[in-house]
Coordinates of C-alpha atoms in Angstrom, one line a residue:
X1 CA 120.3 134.7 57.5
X2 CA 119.5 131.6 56.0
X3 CA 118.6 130.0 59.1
X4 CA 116.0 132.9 60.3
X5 CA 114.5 132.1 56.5
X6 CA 114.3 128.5 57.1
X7 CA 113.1 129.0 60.9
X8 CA 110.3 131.7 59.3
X9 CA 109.6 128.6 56.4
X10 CA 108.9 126.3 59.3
X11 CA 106.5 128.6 61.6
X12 CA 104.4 129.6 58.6
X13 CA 104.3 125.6 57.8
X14 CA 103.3 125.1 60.9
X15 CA 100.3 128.5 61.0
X16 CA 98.9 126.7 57.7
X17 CA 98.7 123.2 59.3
X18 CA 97.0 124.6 62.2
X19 CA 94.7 126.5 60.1
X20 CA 94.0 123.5 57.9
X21 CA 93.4 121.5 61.1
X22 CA 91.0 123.9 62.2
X23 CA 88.9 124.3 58.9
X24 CA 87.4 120.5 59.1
X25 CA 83.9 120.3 57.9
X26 CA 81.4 118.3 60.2
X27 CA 80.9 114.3 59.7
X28 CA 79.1 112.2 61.3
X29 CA 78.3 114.0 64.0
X30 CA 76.7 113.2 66.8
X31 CA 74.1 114.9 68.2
X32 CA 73.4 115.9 72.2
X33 CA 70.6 117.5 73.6
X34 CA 72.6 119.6 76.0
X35 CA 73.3 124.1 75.0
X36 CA 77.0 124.5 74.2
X37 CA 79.3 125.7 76.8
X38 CA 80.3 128.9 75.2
X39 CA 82.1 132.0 76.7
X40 CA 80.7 135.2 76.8
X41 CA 77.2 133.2 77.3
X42 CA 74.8 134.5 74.4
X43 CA 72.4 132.3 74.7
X44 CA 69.0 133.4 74.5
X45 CA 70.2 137.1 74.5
X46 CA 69.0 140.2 72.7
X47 CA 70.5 142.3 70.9
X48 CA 70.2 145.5 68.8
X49 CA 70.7 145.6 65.2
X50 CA 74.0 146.6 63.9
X51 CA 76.1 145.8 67.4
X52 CA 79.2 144.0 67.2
X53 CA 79.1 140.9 66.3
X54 CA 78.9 138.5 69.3
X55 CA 81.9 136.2 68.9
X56 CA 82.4 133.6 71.1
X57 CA 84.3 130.9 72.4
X58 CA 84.0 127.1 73.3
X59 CA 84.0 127.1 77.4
X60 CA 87.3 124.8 77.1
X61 CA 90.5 124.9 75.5
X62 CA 90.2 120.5 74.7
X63 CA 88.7 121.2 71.3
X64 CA 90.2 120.8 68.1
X65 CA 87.6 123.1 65.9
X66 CA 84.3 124.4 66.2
X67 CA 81.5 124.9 63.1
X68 CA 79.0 127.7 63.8
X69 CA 76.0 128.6 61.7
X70 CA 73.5 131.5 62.6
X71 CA 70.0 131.7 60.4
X72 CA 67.6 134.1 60.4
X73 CA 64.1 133.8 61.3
X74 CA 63.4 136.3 58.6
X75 CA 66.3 135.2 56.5
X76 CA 69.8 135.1 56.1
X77 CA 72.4 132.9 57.0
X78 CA 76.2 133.0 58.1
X79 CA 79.0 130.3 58.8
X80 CA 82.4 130.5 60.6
X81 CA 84.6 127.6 61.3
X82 CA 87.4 128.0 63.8
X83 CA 88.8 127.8 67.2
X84 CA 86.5 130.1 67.8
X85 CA 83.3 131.7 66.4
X86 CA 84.6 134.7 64.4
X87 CA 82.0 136.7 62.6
X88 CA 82.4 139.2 59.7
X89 CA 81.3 142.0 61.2
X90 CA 79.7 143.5 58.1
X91 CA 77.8 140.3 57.4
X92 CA 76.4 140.3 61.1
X93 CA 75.4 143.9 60.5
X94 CA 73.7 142.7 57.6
X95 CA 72.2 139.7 59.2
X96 CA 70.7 141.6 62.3
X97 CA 69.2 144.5 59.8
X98 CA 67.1 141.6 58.0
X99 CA 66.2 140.0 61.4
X100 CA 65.1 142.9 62.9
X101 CA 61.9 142.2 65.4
X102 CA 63.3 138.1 64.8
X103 CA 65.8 136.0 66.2
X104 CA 68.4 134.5 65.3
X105 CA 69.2 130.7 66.0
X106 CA 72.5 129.0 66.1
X107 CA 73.8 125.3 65.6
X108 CA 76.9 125.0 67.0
X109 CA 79.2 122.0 66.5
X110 CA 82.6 121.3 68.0
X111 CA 85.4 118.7 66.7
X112 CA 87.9 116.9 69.6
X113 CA 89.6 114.3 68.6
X114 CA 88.6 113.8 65.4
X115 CA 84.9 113.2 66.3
X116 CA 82.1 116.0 66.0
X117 CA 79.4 116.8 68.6
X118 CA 76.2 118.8 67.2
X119 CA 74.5 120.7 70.6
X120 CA 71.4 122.2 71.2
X121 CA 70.5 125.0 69.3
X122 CA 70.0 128.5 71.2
X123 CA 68.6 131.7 69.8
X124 CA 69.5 135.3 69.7
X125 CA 66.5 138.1 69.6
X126 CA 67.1 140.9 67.8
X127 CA 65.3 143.9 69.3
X128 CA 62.4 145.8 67.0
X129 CA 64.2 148.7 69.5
X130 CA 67.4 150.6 68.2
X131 CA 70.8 151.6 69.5
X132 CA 71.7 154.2 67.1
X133 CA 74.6 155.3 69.8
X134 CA 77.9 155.6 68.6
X135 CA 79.7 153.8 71.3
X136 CA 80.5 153.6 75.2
X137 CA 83.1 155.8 77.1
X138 CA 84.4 154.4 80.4
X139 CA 87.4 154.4 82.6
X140 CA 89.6 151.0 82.5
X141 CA 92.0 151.0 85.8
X142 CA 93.7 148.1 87.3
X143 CA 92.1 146.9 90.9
X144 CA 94.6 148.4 92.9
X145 CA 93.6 151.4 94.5
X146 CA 97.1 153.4 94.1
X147 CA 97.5 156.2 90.8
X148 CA 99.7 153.7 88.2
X149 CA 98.9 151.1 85.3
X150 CA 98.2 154.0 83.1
X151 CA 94.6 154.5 84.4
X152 CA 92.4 156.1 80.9
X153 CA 89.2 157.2 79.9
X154 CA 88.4 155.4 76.7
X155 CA 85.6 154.9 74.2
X156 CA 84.9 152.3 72.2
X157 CA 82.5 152.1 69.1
X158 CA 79.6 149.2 70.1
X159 CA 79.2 148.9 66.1
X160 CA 82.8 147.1 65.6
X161 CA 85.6 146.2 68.2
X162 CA 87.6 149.8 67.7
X163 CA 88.7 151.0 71.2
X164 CA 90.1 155.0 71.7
X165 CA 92.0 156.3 74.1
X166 CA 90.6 159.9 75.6
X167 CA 92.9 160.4 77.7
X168 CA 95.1 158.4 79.6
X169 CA 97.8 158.7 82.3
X170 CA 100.4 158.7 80.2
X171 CA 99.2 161.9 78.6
X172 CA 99.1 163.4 82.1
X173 CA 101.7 161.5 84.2
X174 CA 100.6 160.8 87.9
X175 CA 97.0 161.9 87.7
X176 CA 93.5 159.9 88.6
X177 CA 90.8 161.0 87.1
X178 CA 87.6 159.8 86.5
X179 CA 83.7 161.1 86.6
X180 CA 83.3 161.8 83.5
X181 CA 79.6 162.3 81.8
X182 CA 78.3 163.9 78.4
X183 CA 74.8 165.4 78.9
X184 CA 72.6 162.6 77.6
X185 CA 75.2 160.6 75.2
X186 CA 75.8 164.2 73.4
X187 CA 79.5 164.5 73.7
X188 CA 79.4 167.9 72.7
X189 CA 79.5 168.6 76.4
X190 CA 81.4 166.5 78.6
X191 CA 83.1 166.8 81.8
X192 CA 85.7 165.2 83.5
X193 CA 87.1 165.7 87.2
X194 CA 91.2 165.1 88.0
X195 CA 92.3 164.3 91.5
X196 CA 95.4 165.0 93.3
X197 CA 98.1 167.8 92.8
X198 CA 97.0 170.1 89.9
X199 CA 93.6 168.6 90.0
X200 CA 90.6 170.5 88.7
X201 CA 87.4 170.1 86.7
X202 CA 87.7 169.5 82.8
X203 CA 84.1 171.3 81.5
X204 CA 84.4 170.9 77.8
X205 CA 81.2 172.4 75.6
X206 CA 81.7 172.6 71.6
X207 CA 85.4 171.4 71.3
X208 CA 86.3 174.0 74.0
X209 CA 88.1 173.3 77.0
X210 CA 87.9 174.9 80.0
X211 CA 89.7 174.1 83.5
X212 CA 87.7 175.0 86.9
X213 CA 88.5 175.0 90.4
X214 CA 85.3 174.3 91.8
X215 CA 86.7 174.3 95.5
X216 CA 86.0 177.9 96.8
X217 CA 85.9 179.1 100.5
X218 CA 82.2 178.0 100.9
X219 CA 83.0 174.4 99.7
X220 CA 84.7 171.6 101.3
X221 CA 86.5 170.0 98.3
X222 CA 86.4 169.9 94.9
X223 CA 83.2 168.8 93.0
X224 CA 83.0 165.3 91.5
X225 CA 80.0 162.2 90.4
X226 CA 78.8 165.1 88.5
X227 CA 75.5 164.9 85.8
X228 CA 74.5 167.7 82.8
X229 CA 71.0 169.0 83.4
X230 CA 69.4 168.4 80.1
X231 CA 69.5 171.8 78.7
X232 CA 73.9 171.6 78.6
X233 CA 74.3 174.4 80.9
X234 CA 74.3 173.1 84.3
X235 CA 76.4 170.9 85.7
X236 CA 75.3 169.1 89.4
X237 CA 78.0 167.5 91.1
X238 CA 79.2 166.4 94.6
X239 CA 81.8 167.8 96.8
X240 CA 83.5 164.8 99.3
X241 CA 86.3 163.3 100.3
X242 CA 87.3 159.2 99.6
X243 CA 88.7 156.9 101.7
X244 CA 89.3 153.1 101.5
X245 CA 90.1 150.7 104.8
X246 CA 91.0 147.2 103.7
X247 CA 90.2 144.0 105.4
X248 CA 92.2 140.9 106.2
X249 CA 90.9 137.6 106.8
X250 CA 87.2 138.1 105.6
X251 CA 85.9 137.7 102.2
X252 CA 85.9 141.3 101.8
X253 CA 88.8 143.1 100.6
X254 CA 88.2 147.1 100.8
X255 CA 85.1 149.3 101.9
X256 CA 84.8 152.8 100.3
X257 CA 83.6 155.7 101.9
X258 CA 83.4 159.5 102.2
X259 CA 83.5 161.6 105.8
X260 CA 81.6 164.3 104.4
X261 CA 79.4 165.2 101.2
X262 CA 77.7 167.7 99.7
X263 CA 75.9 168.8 96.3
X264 CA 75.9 171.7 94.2
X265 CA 75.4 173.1 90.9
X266 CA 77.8 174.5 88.2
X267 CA 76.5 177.0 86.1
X268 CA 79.1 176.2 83.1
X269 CA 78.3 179.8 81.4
X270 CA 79.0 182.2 84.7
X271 CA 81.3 179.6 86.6
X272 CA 79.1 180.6 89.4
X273 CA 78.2 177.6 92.1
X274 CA 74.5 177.3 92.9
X275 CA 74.1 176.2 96.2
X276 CA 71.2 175.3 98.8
X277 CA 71.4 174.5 102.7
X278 CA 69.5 171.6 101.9
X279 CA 72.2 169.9 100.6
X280 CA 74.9 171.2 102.8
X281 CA 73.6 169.4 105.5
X282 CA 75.4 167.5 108.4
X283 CA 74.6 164.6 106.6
X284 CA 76.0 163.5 103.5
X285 CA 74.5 164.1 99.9
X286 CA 75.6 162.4 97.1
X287 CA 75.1 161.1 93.2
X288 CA 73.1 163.9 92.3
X289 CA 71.4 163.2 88.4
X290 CA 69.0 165.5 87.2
X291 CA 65.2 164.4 85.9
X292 CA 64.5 163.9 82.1
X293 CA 62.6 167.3 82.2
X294 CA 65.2 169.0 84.7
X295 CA 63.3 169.9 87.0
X296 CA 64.4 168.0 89.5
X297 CA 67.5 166.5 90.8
X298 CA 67.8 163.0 92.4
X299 CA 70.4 162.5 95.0
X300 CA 71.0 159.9 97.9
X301 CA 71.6 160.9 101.7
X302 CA 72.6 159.2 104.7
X303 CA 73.4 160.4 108.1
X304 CA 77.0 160.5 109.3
X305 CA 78.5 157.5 111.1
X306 CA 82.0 157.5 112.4
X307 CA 83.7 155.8 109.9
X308 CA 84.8 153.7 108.8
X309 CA 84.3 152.0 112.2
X310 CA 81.1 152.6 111.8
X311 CA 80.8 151.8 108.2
X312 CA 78.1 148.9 108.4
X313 CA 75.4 152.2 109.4
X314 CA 76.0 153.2 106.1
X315 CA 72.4 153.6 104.9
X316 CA 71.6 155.8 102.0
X317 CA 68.1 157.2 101.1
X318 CA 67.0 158.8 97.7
X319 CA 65.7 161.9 97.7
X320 CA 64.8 164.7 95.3
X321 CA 64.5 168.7 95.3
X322 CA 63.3 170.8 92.8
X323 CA 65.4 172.8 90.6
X324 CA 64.4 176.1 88.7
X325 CA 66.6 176.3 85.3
X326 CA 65.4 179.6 84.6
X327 CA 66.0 180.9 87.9
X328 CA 69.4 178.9 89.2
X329 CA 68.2 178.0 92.0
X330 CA 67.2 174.9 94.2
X331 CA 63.5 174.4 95.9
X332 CA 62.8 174.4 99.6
X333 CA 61.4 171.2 100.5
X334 CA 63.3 167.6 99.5
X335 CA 61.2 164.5 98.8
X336 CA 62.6 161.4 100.0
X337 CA 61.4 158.8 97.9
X338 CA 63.1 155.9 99.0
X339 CA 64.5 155.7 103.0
X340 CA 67.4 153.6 103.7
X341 CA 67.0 153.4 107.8
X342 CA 63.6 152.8 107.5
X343 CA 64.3 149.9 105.4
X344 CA 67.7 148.6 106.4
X345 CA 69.3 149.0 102.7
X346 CA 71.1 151.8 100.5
X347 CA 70.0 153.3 97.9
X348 CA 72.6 155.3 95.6
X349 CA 73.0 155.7 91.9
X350 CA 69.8 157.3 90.7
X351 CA 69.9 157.5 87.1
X352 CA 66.7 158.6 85.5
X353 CA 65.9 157.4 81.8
X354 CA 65.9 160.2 79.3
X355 CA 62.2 159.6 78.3
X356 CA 61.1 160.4 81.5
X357 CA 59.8 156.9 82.6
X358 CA 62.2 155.0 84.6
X359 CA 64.6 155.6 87.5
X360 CA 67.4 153.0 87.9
X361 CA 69.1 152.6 91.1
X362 CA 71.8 150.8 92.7
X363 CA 70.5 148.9 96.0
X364 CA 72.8 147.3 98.7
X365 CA 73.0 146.7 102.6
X366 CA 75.2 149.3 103.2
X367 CA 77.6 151.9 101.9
X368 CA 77.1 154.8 99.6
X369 CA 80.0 153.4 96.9
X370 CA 78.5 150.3 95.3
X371 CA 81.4 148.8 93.2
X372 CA 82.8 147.7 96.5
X373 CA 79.8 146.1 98.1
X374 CA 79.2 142.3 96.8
X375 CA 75.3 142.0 97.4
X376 CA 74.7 145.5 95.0
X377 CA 71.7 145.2 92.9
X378 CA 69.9 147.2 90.1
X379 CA 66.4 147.9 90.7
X380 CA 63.6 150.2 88.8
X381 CA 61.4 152.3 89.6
X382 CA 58.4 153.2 87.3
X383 CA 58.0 157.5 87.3
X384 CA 54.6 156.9 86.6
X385 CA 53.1 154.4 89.5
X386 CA 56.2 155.0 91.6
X387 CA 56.3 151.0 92.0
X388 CA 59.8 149.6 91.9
X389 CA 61.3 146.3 91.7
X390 CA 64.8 144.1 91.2
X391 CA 65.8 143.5 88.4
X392 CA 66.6 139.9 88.5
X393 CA 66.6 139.7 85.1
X394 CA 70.2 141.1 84.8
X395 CA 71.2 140.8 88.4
X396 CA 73.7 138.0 89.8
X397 CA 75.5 136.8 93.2
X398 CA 78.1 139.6 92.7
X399 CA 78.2 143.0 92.2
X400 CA 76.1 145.4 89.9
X401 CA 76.8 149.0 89.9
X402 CA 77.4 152.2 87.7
X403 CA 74.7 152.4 84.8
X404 CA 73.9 154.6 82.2
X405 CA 71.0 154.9 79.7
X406 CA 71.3 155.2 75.7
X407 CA 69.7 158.4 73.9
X408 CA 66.8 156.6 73.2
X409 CA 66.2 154.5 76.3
X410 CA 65.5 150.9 75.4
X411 CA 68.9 150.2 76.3
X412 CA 71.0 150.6 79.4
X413 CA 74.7 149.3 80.2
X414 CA 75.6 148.6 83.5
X415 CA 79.0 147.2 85.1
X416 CA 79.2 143.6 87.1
X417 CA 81.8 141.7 89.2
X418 CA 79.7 138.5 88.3
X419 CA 82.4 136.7 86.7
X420 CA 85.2 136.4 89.2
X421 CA 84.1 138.9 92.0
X422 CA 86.9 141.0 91.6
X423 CA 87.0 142.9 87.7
X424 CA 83.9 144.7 86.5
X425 CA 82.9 144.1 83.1
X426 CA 80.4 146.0 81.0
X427 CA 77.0 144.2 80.4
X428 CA 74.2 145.5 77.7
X429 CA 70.2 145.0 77.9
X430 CA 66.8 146.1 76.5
X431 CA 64.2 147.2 78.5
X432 CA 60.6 147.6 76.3
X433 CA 57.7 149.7 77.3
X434 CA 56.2 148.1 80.1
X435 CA 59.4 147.8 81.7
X436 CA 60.7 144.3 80.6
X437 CA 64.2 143.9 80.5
X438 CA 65.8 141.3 78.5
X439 CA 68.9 139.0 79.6
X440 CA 72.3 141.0 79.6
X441 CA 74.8 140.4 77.4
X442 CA 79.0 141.2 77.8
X443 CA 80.3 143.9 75.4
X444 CA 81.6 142.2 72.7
X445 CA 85.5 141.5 71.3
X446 CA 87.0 140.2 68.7
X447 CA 88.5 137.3 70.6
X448 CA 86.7 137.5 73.9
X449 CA 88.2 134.7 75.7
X450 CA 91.9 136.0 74.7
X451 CA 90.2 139.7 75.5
X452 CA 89.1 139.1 78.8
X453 CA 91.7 136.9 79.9
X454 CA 94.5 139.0 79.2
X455 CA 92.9 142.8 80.0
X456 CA 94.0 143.1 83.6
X457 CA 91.7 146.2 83.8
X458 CA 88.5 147.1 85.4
X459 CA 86.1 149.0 83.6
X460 CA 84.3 152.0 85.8
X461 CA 81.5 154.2 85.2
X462 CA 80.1 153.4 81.8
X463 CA 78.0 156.0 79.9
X464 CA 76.6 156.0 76.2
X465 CA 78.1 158.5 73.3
X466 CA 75.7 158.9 70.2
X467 CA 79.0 160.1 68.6
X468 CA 82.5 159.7 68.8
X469 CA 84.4 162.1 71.6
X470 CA 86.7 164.7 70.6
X471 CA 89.0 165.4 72.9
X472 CA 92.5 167.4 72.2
X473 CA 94.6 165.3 74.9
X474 CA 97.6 167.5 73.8
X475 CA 95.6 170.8 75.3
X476 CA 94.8 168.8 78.3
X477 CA 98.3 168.3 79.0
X478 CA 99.0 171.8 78.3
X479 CA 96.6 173.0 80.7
X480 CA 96.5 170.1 83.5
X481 CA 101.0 171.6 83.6
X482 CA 100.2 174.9 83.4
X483 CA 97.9 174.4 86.4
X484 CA 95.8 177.6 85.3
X485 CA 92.4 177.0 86.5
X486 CA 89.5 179.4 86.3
X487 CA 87.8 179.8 89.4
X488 CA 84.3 179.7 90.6
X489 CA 82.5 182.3 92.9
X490 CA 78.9 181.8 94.5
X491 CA 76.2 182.7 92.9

């Protein structure tokens, strides 16, 4: 006893020497005209007001202590000193509320070896646009491609560092799931799509759950990469099947693809599917996403290869049809908008803003799944002028992929494999009325280096949640094991 007393004495000695060792003010610094090496790189980011604060690291582990002060351009000031820069987070609220429509700049200076080095100050703009969004929901999953790790849907509030488990495999033992969306961030309906034995189609509308079986004797498979049509009642979605072939020797380690693929339409209130032969062609349809006015519904296509020895043929158009919500039913003629053949790329991942004026895509040489191709880019097209572009400002030398627009959409999150080419991390940006889009900036921790070091997931399709998600995962598990599931008919 009295040596676990005198062994605690010695490691809280020891905490308090450190602390003291790492609480040195600045003298006689010295200054450099070079930006500090920081990780996540903030510099000259924007930001919304009231997001967690951006903490950050020095790009090393050699330093001793590091001295950060952020001032306001319209006021306001706040210090940290550290072994890394840890701000309050009401105080950064506070900070980017008075800055709003400014920018903030920040003087960092680090201490090794007892001498201090002042760098270049950077700024941080802080957007006249909100993000009044509660949070994100995503799936975090290990890079393995087998059911384990305890794969989960979480959400986590963008206003502070609290993540929540949805629901997670240890809730439901053995199950993948994944595709889950809330009709434009209102997670008062939300769906969710489980694979495998006792898999079905979770369709939850006003805190009520409902389990469907949307494979009937008309469809191939179950539905899945589905999107709410903006009035809650619809649900579009794609029926495939997923396969993986890995590689050996080459750079690339796995190519994902689907032998077949359709799209159709839940109608959440009659459980009846609304299908057209348009999109139960030979070839495969898939990402379906409804327009901001739902009238139409984006999709890709791309006509069937034998894969995946074939898979490099891969080339996905986008295309739209019209949709009558009144009427449940599909138009007759499909638009292509976009053709991948024509053009030698693939165009998947149509996500329309929720204003109407922007369609964001994922572009890449081949394949219809994204997150697996290295060279996949974000690009935008203007609904207006039907011009589109890269984005270069938030694309990199790896992988961008699944992206999702907040409610009001001046903001968009997207997921990117730019750091190590193999993990996808969530990235944040602003995008004003003519369609500029700021430099992105990593979601936020508490300790990011530590964070992002340690977290041996992947994060997968990102979406925004203007509130929290309420989600009884002890009815799920009641249901998922009673394996009831109400079927669908054709309408």
């Amino acid at each position: 006893m009295i040596k676990a007393i005198k062994r605690l004495s010695l490691c809280l000695c020891i905490a308090v020497l450190m602390l003291a060792s790492c609480t040195s003010v600045p003298e006689h610094v010295t200054k450099v005209d070079e930006l500090p090496k920081i990780y996540p790189d903030y510099t000259d980011v924007t930001v919304p007001v009231g997001i967690a604060p951006l903490n950050f690291n020095f790009a090393t582990d050699d330093i001793d202590c590091m001295d950060v002060v952020v001032r306001g351009s319209k006021g306001g000031e706040l210090h940290t000193n550290g072994r890394w820069a840890d701000f309050d987070v009401d105080d950064w609220h506070q900070l980017t509320a008075q800055n709003k429509g400014g920018e903030l700049t920040v003087t960092v200076c680090v201490e090794k070896d007892g001498n201090w080095t002042q760098y270049r100050e950077f700024t941080i703009a802080v957007s006249a646009y909100s993000l009044d969004d509660w949070g994100l929901t995503y799936r975090r999953i290990k890079p393995g491609y087998e059911v384990g790790g305890d794969i989960g849907i979480y959400q986590r509030d963008i206003h502070s560092f609290e993540e929540h488990a949805i629901l997670t495999e240890t809730v439901v033992p053995g199950r993948c799931f994944n595709c889950h969306t809330a009709n434009r961030t209102n997670p008062n309906r939300i769906t969710l799509q489980m694979r495998g034995e006792g898999g079905g189609t979770l369709i939850q509308k006003d805190g009520k759950q409902i389990w469907v079986e949307t494979k009937t004797d008309s469809t191939k498979a179950a539905g899945s990469y589905s999107y709410w049509h903006p009035q809650g009642d619809y649900v579009a979605m794609a029926v495939n099947s997923v396969h993986q072939s890995f590689f050996t020797g080459t750079r690339q380690r796995i190519e994902v693809y689907h032998k077949f693929s359709d799209v159709e339409v839940l109608d959440t209130r009659t459980n009846e599917l609304i299908l057209s032969p348009l999109l139960m062609t030979d070839d495969l349809e898939i990402f379906p996403a409804f327009s901001a006015d739902g009238k139409w519904l984006y999709y890709s296509s791309s006509r069937p290869c034998r894969v995946p020895a074939e898979y490099e043929k891969v080339k996905c158009s986008l295309c739209r049809i019209a949709f009558d919500a009144e009427e449940g039913r599909f138009g007759e003629v499909v638009d292509t908008l976009l053709n991948g053949p024509s053009t030698d790329k693939s165009y998947v991942l149509a996500r329309p803003s929720y204003d109407g004026r922007w369609l964001m895509y994922c572009v890449s040489s081949r394949g219809n799944f994204p997150v697996s191709q290295d060279d996949a880019d974000l690009w935008l097209m203007d609904l207006k002028t039907g011009e589109h572009r890269e984005l270069k400002e938030v694309n990199s030398q790896q992988c961008e992929s699944f992206h999702n627009w907040s409610e009001n959409s001046h903001w968009f999150v997207f997921s990117s494999k730019r750091e190590d080419g193999m993990y996808t991390k969530l990235y944040l940006a602003c995008i004003d009325d003519n369609g500029r889009v700021s430099k992105p900036f990593l979601l936020p921790q508490r300790n990011p280096r530590k964070f992002y070091t340690e977290m041996m997931d992947a994060y997968n399709c990102p979406d925004f949640t203007k509130t929290k998600v309420e989600l009884d995962a002890h009815e799920a598990y009641r249901q998922v094991f009673d394996n009831k599931r109400e079927k669908v008919k054709i309408k």
